[in-house]
Coordinates of C-alpha atoms and ligand atoms in Angstrom, one line a residue:
M238 CA -17.2 -0.3 -27.0
A239 CA -15.7 -3.3 -25.2
K240 CA -15.2 -3.0 -21.5
K241 CA -11.7 -2.3 -20.3
K242 CA -9.9 -5.2 -18.5
A243 CA -7.7 -4.7 -15.5
L244 CA -5.6 -7.3 -13.8
I245 CA -4.7 -6.6 -10.2
T246 CA -1.9 -8.5 -8.3
G247 CA -2.4 -8.3 -4.5
I248 CA -6.2 -8.0 -4.9
T249 CA -6.8 -9.5 -1.4
G250 CA -4.8 -6.7 0.2
Q251 CA -6.0 -3.4 1.5
D252 CA -5.3 -1.5 -1.7
G253 CA -6.5 -4.3 -4.0
S254 CA -9.9 -4.2 -2.4
Y255 CA -10.3 -0.4 -2.8
L256 CA -8.9 -0.4 -6.3
S257 CA -11.3 -3.2 -7.3
E258 CA -14.2 -1.1 -6.0
L259 CA -13.0 1.9 -8.0
L260 CA -12.5 0.1 -11.3
I261 CA -15.8 -1.8 -11.0
S262 CA -17.5 1.6 -10.5
K263 CA -15.8 2.8 -13.7
G264 CA -17.2 -0.1 -15.7
Y265 CA -14.0 -2.3 -15.9
D266 CA -13.9 -6.0 -16.0
V267 CA -11.7 -6.7 -13.0
Y268 CA -9.4 -9.7 -12.7
G269 CA -7.6 -10.4 -9.5
M270 CA -4.6 -12.6 -9.0
V271 CA -4.7 -14.8 -5.9
R272 CA -2.2 -17.3 -4.5
R273 CA -3.1 -20.7 -3.3
A274 CA -3.6 -21.1 0.5
S275 CA -4.9 -24.0 2.5
V276 CA -7.6 -21.7 3.8
E277 CA -8.8 -18.9 1.6
R278 CA -8.8 -15.4 3.2
F279 CA -10.8 -13.2 0.9
D280 CA -12.4 -11.1 3.6
R281 CA -11.6 -7.7 2.0
I282 CA -13.1 -8.6 -1.3
A283 CA -15.9 -10.9 -0.1
H284 CA -18.5 -8.1 -0.9
L285 CA -17.1 -7.9 -4.5
Q286 CA -16.6 -11.5 -5.4
E287 CA -19.5 -11.9 -7.7
R288 CA -18.2 -8.9 -9.7
L289 CA -14.6 -10.1 -10.0
T290 CA -12.8 -12.9 -11.8
L291 CA -10.0 -14.5 -9.8
V292 CA -7.0 -16.1 -11.4
Q293 CA -4.3 -18.2 -9.7
G294 CA -0.7 -17.0 -9.6
D295 CA 2.2 -16.1 -7.4
L296 CA 4.8 -13.4 -7.8
T297 CA 7.6 -16.0 -7.2
D298 CA 6.4 -18.1 -10.2
Q299 CA 7.0 -16.8 -13.7
S300 CA 4.8 -19.3 -15.5
S301 CA 1.7 -18.5 -13.5
L302 CA 2.2 -14.8 -14.2
D303 CA 2.7 -15.5 -18.0
E304 CA -0.5 -17.5 -18.0
A305 CA -2.5 -14.9 -16.1
V306 CA -1.5 -12.1 -18.5
K307 CA -2.0 -14.3 -21.5
T308 CA -5.4 -15.5 -20.4
V309 CA -6.8 -12.1 -19.3
Q310 CA -5.2 -9.9 -22.0
P311 CA -5.6 -6.9 -19.7
D312 CA -5.6 -3.3 -20.8
E313 CA -4.2 -2.3 -17.4
V314 CA -2.0 -4.2 -14.9
Y315 CA -1.7 -3.0 -11.3
N316 CA 1.2 -4.7 -9.5
L317 CA 0.1 -4.3 -5.8
A318 CA 1.3 -7.7 -4.5
A319 CA 4.3 -7.6 -2.1
Q320 CA 5.6 -8.8 1.2
S321 CA 4.7 -5.4 2.5
F322 CA 5.4 -5.5 6.3
V323 CA 8.7 -3.7 7.0
P324 CA 9.7 -5.7 10.2
T325 CA 9.1 -9.0 8.4
S326 CA 11.7 -7.9 5.8
W327 CA 14.5 -8.3 8.4
N328 CA 13.4 -11.8 9.3
Q329 CA 12.7 -12.8 5.7
P330 CA 15.0 -10.7 3.6
T331 CA 15.5 -13.0 0.6
L332 CA 11.7 -13.8 0.5
T333 CA 11.1 -10.1 0.5
G334 CA 13.6 -9.5 -2.3
E335 CA 12.0 -12.4 -4.3
V336 CA 8.4 -11.1 -4.0
T337 CA 8.7 -7.4 -3.6
G338 CA 11.7 -6.9 -5.8
L339 CA 12.1 -9.7 -8.4
G340 CA 8.3 -10.3 -8.5
T341 CA 8.0 -6.9 -10.2
T342 CA 10.4 -8.0 -13.0
R343 CA 8.4 -11.2 -13.4
V344 CA 5.1 -9.3 -13.9
L345 CA 6.9 -6.9 -16.3
E346 CA 8.3 -9.8 -18.2
A347 CA 4.8 -11.4 -18.5
V348 CA 3.5 -8.1 -19.8
R349 CA 6.4 -7.6 -22.2
K350 CA 6.1 -11.1 -23.7
T351 CA 2.4 -11.5 -24.0
R352 CA 0.6 -8.1 -23.7
P353 CA 3.1 -5.2 -24.3
E354 CA 0.3 -2.8 -25.1
A355 CA -1.0 -3.1 -21.5
R356 CA -0.4 -0.2 -19.2
F357 CA 1.5 -1.1 -16.0
Y358 CA 1.3 0.4 -12.5
Q359 CA 4.0 -0.4 -9.9
A360 CA 3.3 0.1 -6.2
S361 CA 6.5 2.0 -5.2
S362 CA 6.8 3.3 -1.7
S363 CA 8.0 6.3 0.4
E364 CA 10.0 3.7 2.4
M365 CA 12.5 4.1 -0.5
F366 CA 13.4 7.5 0.8
G367 CA 14.4 6.0 4.2
K368 CA 17.1 8.3 5.7
V369 CA 15.6 11.3 3.9
R370 CA 17.8 13.7 1.9
D371 CA 15.1 16.3 1.3
V372 CA 12.1 17.6 3.3
P373 CA 9.5 17.3 1.9
Q374 CA 10.3 14.3 -0.4
T375 CA 9.6 14.7 -4.2
E376 CA 10.0 12.6 -7.3
L377 CA 13.6 13.9 -7.5
T378 CA 14.7 13.1 -3.9
P379 CA 17.4 10.4 -3.9
F380 CA 16.7 7.1 -2.2
H381 CA 18.4 5.8 0.9
P382 CA 16.2 2.8 2.0
R383 CA 16.5 1.6 5.6
S384 CA 15.0 -1.9 5.4
P385 CA 15.3 -5.0 3.1
Y386 CA 11.7 -4.1 2.1
G387 CA 12.8 -0.5 1.1
V388 CA 15.7 -2.0 -0.8
A389 CA 13.4 -4.4 -2.7
K390 CA 11.0 -1.5 -3.5
V391 CA 13.9 0.6 -4.9
Y392 CA 14.7 -2.4 -7.2
G393 CA 11.0 -2.7 -8.3
H394 CA 11.0 1.1 -8.9
F395 CA 14.0 1.2 -11.1
I396 CA 13.2 -2.0 -13.0
T397 CA 9.8 -0.4 -13.9
I398 CA 11.6 2.7 -15.2
N399 CA 14.1 0.4 -17.0
Y400 CA 11.3 -1.5 -18.8
R401 CA 9.7 1.8 -19.8
E402 CA 13.0 3.0 -21.3
S403 CA 14.2 -0.4 -22.8
Y404 CA 10.9 -1.7 -24.2
N405 CA 8.8 1.5 -24.5
L406 CA 6.2 0.0 -22.2
Y407 CA 3.6 2.3 -20.7
A408 CA 4.9 1.7 -17.1
C409 CA 4.4 4.0 -14.1
S410 CA 5.5 4.0 -10.5
G411 CA 3.4 5.6 -7.8
I412 CA 5.6 6.6 -4.9
L413 CA 2.8 6.3 -2.3
F414 CA 3.2 7.5 1.3
N415 CA 1.6 5.5 4.1
H416 CA -2.1 5.1 3.5
E417 CA -4.5 3.5 5.9
S418 CA -8.1 2.5 6.3
P419 CA -10.4 0.2 8.4
R420 CA -9.1 -2.6 6.1
R421 CA -5.5 -2.0 7.0
G422 CA -3.6 -5.1 8.2
L423 CA -3.7 -5.4 12.0
E424 CA 0.1 -5.4 12.3
F425 CA 0.6 -1.9 10.9
V426 CA 0.8 0.7 13.6
T427 CA -2.3 2.7 12.8
R428 CA -4.7 -0.3 12.8
K429 CA -2.8 -1.8 15.7
I430 CA -3.6 1.4 17.6
T431 CA -7.2 1.8 16.5
N432 CA -8.0 -1.9 17.2
A433 CA -6.5 -1.7 20.7
V434 CA -8.5 1.5 21.4
A435 CA -11.7 -0.3 20.4
R436 CA -10.8 -3.3 22.5
I437 CA -9.9 -1.2 25.5
K438 CA -13.1 0.9 25.1
L439 CA -15.2 -2.3 25.1
G440 CA -13.3 -3.7 28.1
L441 CA -11.7 -6.5 26.1
S442 CA -8.1 -5.4 26.8
K443 CA -6.1 -2.9 29.0
E444 CA -2.8 -2.4 27.3
L445 CA -1.2 -1.5 24.0
R446 CA 2.5 -2.3 23.5
L447 CA 4.3 -0.1 20.9
G448 CA 7.8 0.7 19.7
N449 CA 9.1 4.1 18.5
L450 CA 6.4 6.8 19.2
D451 CA 8.6 9.6 17.7
A452 CA 8.6 8.4 14.1
K453 CA 6.8 10.7 11.7
R454 CA 4.6 9.6 8.8
D455 CA 2.5 11.2 6.1
W456 CA -0.7 9.3 6.6
G457 CA -3.5 9.4 4.0
Y458 CA -6.7 7.4 3.3
A459 CA -6.3 4.3 1.0
G460 CA -9.6 5.0 -0.8
D461 CA -8.1 8.3 -2.0
Y462 CA -4.8 6.8 -3.0
V463 CA -6.1 4.1 -5.4
E464 CA -7.7 6.9 -7.5
A465 CA -4.2 8.3 -8.1
M466 CA -3.1 4.8 -9.3
W467 CA -5.9 4.8 -11.9
L468 CA -5.2 8.4 -13.0
M469 CA -1.5 7.6 -13.6
L470 CA -2.6 5.0 -16.2
Q471 CA -4.9 7.4 -18.0
Q472 CA -2.3 10.0 -19.1
D473 CA -0.8 10.6 -22.6
E474 CA 2.7 9.6 -21.3
P475 CA 3.8 7.2 -18.5
D476 CA 5.5 8.9 -15.6
D477 CA 6.2 8.5 -11.8
F478 CA 4.4 10.4 -9.1
V479 CA 4.6 11.1 -5.4
V480 CA 1.2 10.5 -3.7
A481 CA 1.0 12.0 -0.2
T482 CA -1.0 14.5 1.9
G483 CA 1.9 16.9 2.5
E484 CA 1.3 16.7 6.3
T485 CA 3.3 14.7 8.8
H486 CA 2.4 13.4 12.3
T487 CA 4.3 11.4 14.9
V488 CA 3.1 7.9 16.0
K489 CA 2.4 9.6 19.3
E490 CA 0.0 12.1 17.7
F491 CA -1.8 9.2 16.1
V492 CA -2.1 7.5 19.5
E493 CA -3.4 10.7 21.2
A494 CA -6.0 11.3 18.5
A495 CA -7.2 7.6 18.5
F496 CA -7.5 7.3 22.3
G497 CA -8.9 10.8 22.5
S498 CA -11.6 10.0 19.9
A499 CA -12.8 7.2 22.2
G500 CA -12.7 9.4 25.3
L501 CA -9.6 7.5 26.7
D502 CA -6.3 8.7 28.2
W503 CA -3.5 7.0 26.2
E504 CA -0.9 7.3 28.9
K505 CA -2.9 4.9 31.1
H506 CA -2.7 2.2 28.5
V507 CA 0.4 2.5 26.2
V508 CA 3.6 0.6 27.1
I509 CA 6.9 1.0 25.2
D510 CA 8.2 -2.4 24.3
P511 CA 11.7 -2.7 22.8
R512 CA 10.6 -5.7 20.7
F513 CA 8.9 -3.2 18.4
I514 CA 11.9 -1.0 17.9
R515 CA 13.4 -1.6 14.4
P516 CA 17.1 -2.3 13.6
A517 CA 17.1 0.9 11.4
E518 CA 14.2 3.4 11.5
V519 CA 12.7 5.8 8.9
E520 CA 12.4 8.8 11.2
L521 CA 10.6 11.3 9.0
L522 CA 8.3 11.0 6.0
I523 CA 6.5 13.9 4.4
G524 CA 5.7 14.0 0.7
D525 CA 5.2 16.8 -1.7
P526 CA 2.2 15.8 -3.9
S527 CA 2.5 18.9 -6.2
K528 CA 3.2 17.0 -9.4
A529 CA 0.2 14.7 -8.8
R530 CA -2.0 17.6 -8.1
K531 CA -0.9 19.5 -11.2
K532 CA -0.6 16.7 -13.8
L533 CA -3.3 14.2 -12.5
G534 CA -5.6 16.7 -10.8
W535 CA -5.4 14.5 -7.7
K536 CA -5.8 15.6 -4.2
P537 CA -6.5 13.7 -0.9
R538 CA -10.0 14.2 0.5
V539 CA -9.8 12.6 3.9
S540 CA -8.0 14.5 6.7
F541 CA -5.8 13.0 9.4
D542 CA -8.5 13.5 12.1
E543 CA -11.2 12.0 9.8
L544 CA -9.0 9.0 9.1
V545 CA -8.3 8.3 12.8
K546 CA -12.0 8.6 13.6
M547 CA -13.0 6.4 10.6
M548 CA -10.6 3.7 11.8
V549 CA -11.6 3.7 15.5
E550 CA -15.3 3.6 14.5
G551 CA -14.6 0.8 12.1
D552 CA -12.9 -1.3 14.8
L553 CA -15.6 -0.6 17.3
K554 CA -18.2 -1.6 14.8
E555 CA -16.4 -4.8 13.9
L556 CA -15.7 -5.9 17.5
K557 CA -19.4 -5.2 18.5
K558 CA -20.5 -7.3 15.5
G559 CA -18.3 -10.2 16.6
A560 CA -19.3 -10.0 20.2
Ligands
NAP260 P1 -1.2 -5.7 1.8 O1 -2.5 -5.4 2.4 O2 -0.1 -6.2 2.6 O3 -1.4 -6.7 0.5 C1 -0.4 -7.3 -0.1 C2 -1.0 -8.3 -1.1 O4 0.1 -9.0 -1.8 C3 -1.9 -9.3 -0.6 O5 -3.0 -9.5 -1.5 C4 -1.1 -10.6 -0.7 O6 -1.8 -11.8 -0.8 C5 -0.2 -10.3 -1.9 N1 1.0 -11.2 -2.0 C6 1.9 -11.3 -1.1 N2 2.9 -12.2 -1.5 C7 2.5 -12.6 -2.7 C8 3.0 -13.5 -3.7 N3 4.1 -14.2 -3.4 N4 2.3 -13.7 -4.8 C9 1.1 -13.1 -5.0 N5 0.6 -12.2 -4.2 C10 1.2 -12.0 -3.0 O7 -0.6 -4.4 1.1 P2 -1.3 -3.0 0.7 O8 -1.2 -2.1 1.9 O9 -2.6 -3.2 0.1 O10 -0.2 -2.4 -0.3 C11 -0.3 -2.6 -1.7 C12 1.0 -2.4 -2.3 O11 1.4 -1.1 -2.1 C13 2.2 -3.2 -1.8 O12 3.0 -3.5 -2.8 C14 2.8 -2.3 -0.8 O13 4.2 -2.7 -0.6 C15 2.7 -1.0 -1.5 N6 2.7 0.2 -0.6 C16 1.8 0.3 0.4 C17 1.7 1.4 1.1 C18 0.7 1.5 2.3 O14 0.9 2.5 3.1 N7 -0.3 0.7 2.3 C19 2.5 2.5 0.8 C20 3.4 2.4 -0.2 C21 3.4 1.2 -1.0 P3 -2.3 -12.7 0.4 O15 -3.6 -12.1 0.8 O16 -2.4 -14.0 -0.2 O17 -1.3 -12.6 1.5
G4F261 O1 2.7 1.1 10.3 P1 4.1 0.8 10.0 O2 4.5 -0.7 10.3 O3 4.4 1.2 8.5 P2 5.8 1.5 7.8 O4 6.9 0.8 8.3 O5 5.9 3.0 7.6 O6 5.5 0.9 6.3 C1 4.2 1.1 5.7 O7 4.3 2.2 4.9 C2 5.2 2.1 3.8 C3 5.2 3.5 3.0 O8 6.1 4.3 3.6 C4 4.8 1.0 2.9 F1 5.6 0.9 1.8 C5 4.9 -0.3 3.7 O9 4.4 -1.4 2.9 C6 3.9 -0.2 4.9 O10 2.6 -0.1 4.4 O11 5.1 1.6 10.9 C7 5.0 3.0 11.0 C8 5.9 3.6 12.1 C9 7.3 3.1 12.1 O12 8.2 4.1 12.3 C10 7.4 2.1 13.3 O13 8.7 2.1 13.9 O14 5.3 3.2 13.3 C11 6.4 2.8 14.2 N1 5.9 1.9 15.2 C12 5.9 2.1 16.6 N2 5.4 1.1 17.2 C13 5.3 0.7 15.0 C14 5.0 0.2 16.3 N3 5.0 0.0 13.9 C15 4.4 -1.2 14.0 N4 4.1 -1.9 12.9 N5 4.1 -1.7 15.2 C16 4.4 -1.1 16.4 O15 4.1 -1.6 17.5

């Protein structure tokens, strides 16, 4: 039987790298879409590069997406590319709308026009729940996004549903809650904390400046969450799923656990800096993953404490290597 082909947008990101590993291990031919840069940054997929095929494209450019889908003829398309950092979405709201919102329509259009039998995954986000109307949040909880990023993701979510209903595409949205790993971007709060802990532990730094310590997030491990993406595309019917741990923790609890795991007292190092307070905050996220558990047989494997430890150890290892 011919090998299945998967096309991943956002392959150079955190999730793109874990999803590539998973699909390669399942025997897929994996194609990754990358955009042109003056200096290539493929660190997260460097260890996979000989087992991947990279194609050029950009979510703001329809013709490149058409060409990528036409050339690859994928069985599965995972749309992970986005301007994904919430604070940047206030500084670059229209860019965020172009990439994170309209970019989804462009990928769907490319699929509809040249490969309508392909199965499509959209990276929706718990950020869409924003000022939450239910606790915990489910697939039926109404959206009230609190950032231009959240607004763009709501658009991407509903255009995916609309293409499923209008054109009968096999198109799914995974409403993923925050998921982290040692490959998380350094600007996101978890990695910012674990990197600072490692730097302080090694005597390279003394201080960590943060914003709102009271925000609550449902944090899981990215390696677990990419499995849910794949499972969504293996069902008889396309559907949308919440992917979460069902546990919530404050940023302060993450800080305590991270500093504690390195034998440090966080109160000696953390400074609250108003520059990191957002114009509008998502105060509480906690997902109910019952539907994913029941229909996909998915459950998270890595606990909160294991995740914190894995990330602190990852940063310590990386900094020691670079020393
Ligand atoms: P990430 O690390 O920020 O990766 C984003 C990816 O998008 C990168 O590969 C980036 O490429 C690419 N990209 C950005 N703009 C692009 C453009 N104009 N054209 C083509 N590619 C572009 O994000 P992640 O954490 O892996 O998340 C994956 C997806 O899930 C995103 O859509 C994110 O919004 C969504 N999501 C993430 C979480 C989470 O907690 N991680 C939760 C819910 C939803 P470069 O390397 O060239 O910048
Ligand atoms: O790590 P964060 O930047 O993630 P945020 O905003 O929840 O967004 C992430 O998760 C979404 C899923 O819900 C994704 F869709 C999105 O792409 C991204 O991956 O911030 C988490 C919390 C916020 O409440 C923020 O106010 O941490 C708080 N925080 C406190 N101090 C900080 C900081 N966040 C950052 N980035 N930096 C700080 O210094």
